[in-house]
PDB file of C-alpha atoms in Angstrom:
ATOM      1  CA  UNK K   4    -126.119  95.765  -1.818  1.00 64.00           C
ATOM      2  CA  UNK K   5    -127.269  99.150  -2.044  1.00 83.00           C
ATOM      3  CA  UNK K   6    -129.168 101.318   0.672  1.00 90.00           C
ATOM      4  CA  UNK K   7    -133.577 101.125   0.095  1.00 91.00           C
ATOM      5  CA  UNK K   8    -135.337 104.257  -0.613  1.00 92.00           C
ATOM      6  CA  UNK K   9    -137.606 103.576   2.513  1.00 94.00           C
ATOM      7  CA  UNK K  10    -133.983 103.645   4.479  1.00 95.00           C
ATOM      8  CA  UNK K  11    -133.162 107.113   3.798  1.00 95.00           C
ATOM      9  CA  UNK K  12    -136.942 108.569   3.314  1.00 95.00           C
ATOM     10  CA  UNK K  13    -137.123 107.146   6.945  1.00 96.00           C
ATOM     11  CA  UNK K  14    -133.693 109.002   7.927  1.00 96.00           C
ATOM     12  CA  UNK K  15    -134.847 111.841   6.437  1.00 96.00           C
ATOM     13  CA  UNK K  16    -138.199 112.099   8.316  1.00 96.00           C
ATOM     14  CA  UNK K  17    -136.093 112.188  11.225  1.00 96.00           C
ATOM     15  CA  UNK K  18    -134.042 114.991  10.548  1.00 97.00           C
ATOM     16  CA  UNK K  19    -136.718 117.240   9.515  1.00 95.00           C
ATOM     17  CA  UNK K  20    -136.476 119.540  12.267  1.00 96.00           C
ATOM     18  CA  UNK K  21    -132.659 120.320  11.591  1.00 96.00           C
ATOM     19  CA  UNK K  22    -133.783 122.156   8.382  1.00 92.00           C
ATOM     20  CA  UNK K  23    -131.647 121.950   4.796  1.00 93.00           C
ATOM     21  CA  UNK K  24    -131.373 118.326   5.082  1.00 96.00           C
ATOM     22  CA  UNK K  25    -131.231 116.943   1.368  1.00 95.00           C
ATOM     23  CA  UNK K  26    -129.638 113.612   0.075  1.00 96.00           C
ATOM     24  CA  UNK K  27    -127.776 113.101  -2.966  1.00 95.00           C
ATOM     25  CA  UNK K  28    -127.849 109.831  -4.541  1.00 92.00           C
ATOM     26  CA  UNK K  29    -124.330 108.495  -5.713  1.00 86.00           C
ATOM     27  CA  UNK K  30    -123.938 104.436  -6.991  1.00 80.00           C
ATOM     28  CA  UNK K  31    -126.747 103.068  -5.533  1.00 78.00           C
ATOM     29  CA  UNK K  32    -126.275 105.026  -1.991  1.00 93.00           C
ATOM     30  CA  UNK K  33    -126.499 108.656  -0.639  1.00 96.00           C
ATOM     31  CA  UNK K  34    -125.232 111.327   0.574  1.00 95.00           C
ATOM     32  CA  UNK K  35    -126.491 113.602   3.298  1.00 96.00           C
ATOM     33  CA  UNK K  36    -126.179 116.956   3.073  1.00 96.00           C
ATOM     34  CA  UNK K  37    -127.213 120.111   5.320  1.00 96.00           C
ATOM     35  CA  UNK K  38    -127.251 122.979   3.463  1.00 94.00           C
ATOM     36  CA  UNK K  39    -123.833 122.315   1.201  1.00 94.00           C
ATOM     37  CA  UNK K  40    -121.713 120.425   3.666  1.00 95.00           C
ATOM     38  CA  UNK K  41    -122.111 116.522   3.545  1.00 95.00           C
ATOM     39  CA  UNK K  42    -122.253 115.252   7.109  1.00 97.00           C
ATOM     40  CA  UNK K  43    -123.391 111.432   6.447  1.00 97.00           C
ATOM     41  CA  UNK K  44    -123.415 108.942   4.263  1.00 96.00           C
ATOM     42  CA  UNK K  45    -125.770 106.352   3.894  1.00 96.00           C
ATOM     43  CA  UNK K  46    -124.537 102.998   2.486  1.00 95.00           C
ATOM     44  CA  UNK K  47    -126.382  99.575   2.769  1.00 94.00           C
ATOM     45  CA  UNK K  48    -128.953 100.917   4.784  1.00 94.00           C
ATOM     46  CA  UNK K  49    -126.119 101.847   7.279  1.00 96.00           C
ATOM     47  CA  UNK K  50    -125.712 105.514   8.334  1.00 97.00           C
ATOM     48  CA  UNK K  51    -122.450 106.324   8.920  1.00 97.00           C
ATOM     49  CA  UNK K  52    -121.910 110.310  10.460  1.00 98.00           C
ATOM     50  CA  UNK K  53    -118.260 112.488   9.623  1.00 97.00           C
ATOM     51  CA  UNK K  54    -116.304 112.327  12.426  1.00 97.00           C
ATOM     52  CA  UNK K  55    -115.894 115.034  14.518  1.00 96.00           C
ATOM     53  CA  UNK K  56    -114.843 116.456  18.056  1.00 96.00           C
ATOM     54  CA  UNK K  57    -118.779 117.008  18.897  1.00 97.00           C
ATOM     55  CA  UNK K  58    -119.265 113.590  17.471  1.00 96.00           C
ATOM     56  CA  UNK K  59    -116.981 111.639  19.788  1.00 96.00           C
ATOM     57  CA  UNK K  60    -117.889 113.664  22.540  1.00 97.00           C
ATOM     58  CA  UNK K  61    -121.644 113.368  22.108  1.00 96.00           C
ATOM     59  CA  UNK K  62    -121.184 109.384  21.281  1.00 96.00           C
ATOM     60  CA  UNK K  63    -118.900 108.663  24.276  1.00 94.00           C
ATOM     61  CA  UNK K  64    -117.067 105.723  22.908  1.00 93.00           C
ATOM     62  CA  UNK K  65    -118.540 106.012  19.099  1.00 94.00           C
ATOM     63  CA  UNK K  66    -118.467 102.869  16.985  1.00 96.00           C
ATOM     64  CA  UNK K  67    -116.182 102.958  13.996  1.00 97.00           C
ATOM     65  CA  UNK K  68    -116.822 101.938  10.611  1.00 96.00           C
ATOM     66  CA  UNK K  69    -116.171 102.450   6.925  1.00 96.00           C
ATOM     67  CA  UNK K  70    -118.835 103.385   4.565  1.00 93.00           C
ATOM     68  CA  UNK K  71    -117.016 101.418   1.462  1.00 90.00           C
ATOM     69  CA  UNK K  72    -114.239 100.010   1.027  1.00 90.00           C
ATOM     70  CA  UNK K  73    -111.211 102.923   0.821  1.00 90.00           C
ATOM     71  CA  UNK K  74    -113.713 104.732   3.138  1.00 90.00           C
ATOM     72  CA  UNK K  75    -112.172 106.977   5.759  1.00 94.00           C
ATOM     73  CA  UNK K  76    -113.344 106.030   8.936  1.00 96.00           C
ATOM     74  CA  UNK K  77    -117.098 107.640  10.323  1.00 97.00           C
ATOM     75  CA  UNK K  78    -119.177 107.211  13.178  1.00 98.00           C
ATOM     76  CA  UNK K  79    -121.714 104.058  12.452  1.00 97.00           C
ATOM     77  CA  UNK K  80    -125.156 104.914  13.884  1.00 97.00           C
ATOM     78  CA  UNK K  81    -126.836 101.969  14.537  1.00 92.00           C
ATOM     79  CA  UNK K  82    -130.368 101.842  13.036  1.00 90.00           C
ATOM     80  CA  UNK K  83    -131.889 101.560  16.858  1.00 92.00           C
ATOM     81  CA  UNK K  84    -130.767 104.743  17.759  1.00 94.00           C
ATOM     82  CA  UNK K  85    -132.849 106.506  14.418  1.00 95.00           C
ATOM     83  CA  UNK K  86    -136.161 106.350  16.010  1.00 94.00           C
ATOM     84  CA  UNK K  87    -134.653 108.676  18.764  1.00 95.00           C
ATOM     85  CA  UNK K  88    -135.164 111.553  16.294  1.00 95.00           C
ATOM     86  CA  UNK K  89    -134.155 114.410  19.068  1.00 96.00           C
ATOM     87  CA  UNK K  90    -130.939 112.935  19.435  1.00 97.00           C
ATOM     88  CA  UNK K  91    -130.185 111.802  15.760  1.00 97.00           C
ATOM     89  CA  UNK K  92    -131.274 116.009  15.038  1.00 97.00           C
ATOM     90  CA  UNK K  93    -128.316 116.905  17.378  1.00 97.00           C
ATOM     91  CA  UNK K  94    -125.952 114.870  16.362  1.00 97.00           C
ATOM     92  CA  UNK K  95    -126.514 115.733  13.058  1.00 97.00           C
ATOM     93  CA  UNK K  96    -126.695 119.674  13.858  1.00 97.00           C
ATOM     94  CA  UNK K  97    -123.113 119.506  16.145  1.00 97.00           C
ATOM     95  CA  UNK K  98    -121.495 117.069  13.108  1.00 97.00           C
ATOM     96  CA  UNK K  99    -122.653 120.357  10.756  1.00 97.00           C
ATOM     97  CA  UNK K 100    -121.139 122.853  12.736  1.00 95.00           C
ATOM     98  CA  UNK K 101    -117.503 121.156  12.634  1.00 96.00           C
ATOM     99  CA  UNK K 102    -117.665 120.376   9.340  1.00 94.00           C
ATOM    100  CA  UNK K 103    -116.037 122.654   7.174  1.00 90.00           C
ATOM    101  CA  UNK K 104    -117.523 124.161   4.092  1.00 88.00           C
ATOM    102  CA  UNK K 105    -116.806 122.464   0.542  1.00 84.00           C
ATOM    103  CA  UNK K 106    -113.813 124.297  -1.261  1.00 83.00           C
ATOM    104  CA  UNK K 107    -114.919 126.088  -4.142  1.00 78.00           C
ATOM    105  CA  UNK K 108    -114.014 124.588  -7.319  1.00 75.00           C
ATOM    106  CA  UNK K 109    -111.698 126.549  -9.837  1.00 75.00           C
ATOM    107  CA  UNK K 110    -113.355 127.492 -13.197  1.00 70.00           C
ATOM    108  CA  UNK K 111    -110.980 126.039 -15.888  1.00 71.00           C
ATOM    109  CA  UNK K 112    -109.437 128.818 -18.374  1.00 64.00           C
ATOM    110  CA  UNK K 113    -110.648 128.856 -21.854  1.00 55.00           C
TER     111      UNK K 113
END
């Protein structure tokens, strides 16, 4: 099963205010991006959040789940908790700030 457009245009809406939210579509789901870290993934209309100090703090006792299977572990955000988009915005923000930039790649030698 993969995740719906509608899933992540809805997600997305959400997360407006955070600014330099984009998506990246990958096998039939996405990743979420702010600015050039991913924080998210969204897989069979699931969202599942990087998990981080903030995170677990911020969740209390944060449900555990695996995007696919060989996943590492994330933070499942159950669809109910979406329409809160205040609180979905600063989770996503605090996940951002703990998540650490994407290594540069090395340019191969010709």
């Amino acid at each position: 099963m993969s995740t719906r457009k509608e899933t992540v245009d809805y997600i997305l809406e959400q997360l407006n205010p955070v600014g330099g939210v984009s998506v990246r579509k990958m096998f039939g789901e996405y990743a979420l991006y702010v600015g050039p870290k991913v924080v998210a993934l969204v897989c069979d209309d699931q969202l599942f959040v990087k998990p981080t100090q903030f995170g677990k703090a911020f969740l209390g006792v944060p449900v555990v789940g695996f995007a696919y299977q060989g996943a590492k572990a994330s933070f499942l955000i159950g669809g109910e908790l979406w329409d809160d988009g205040d609180w979905l915005c600063d989770l996503i923000r605090g996940t951002e700030l703990e998540v650490p930039k994407p290594k540069l790649k090395k340019s191969k030698a010709t």
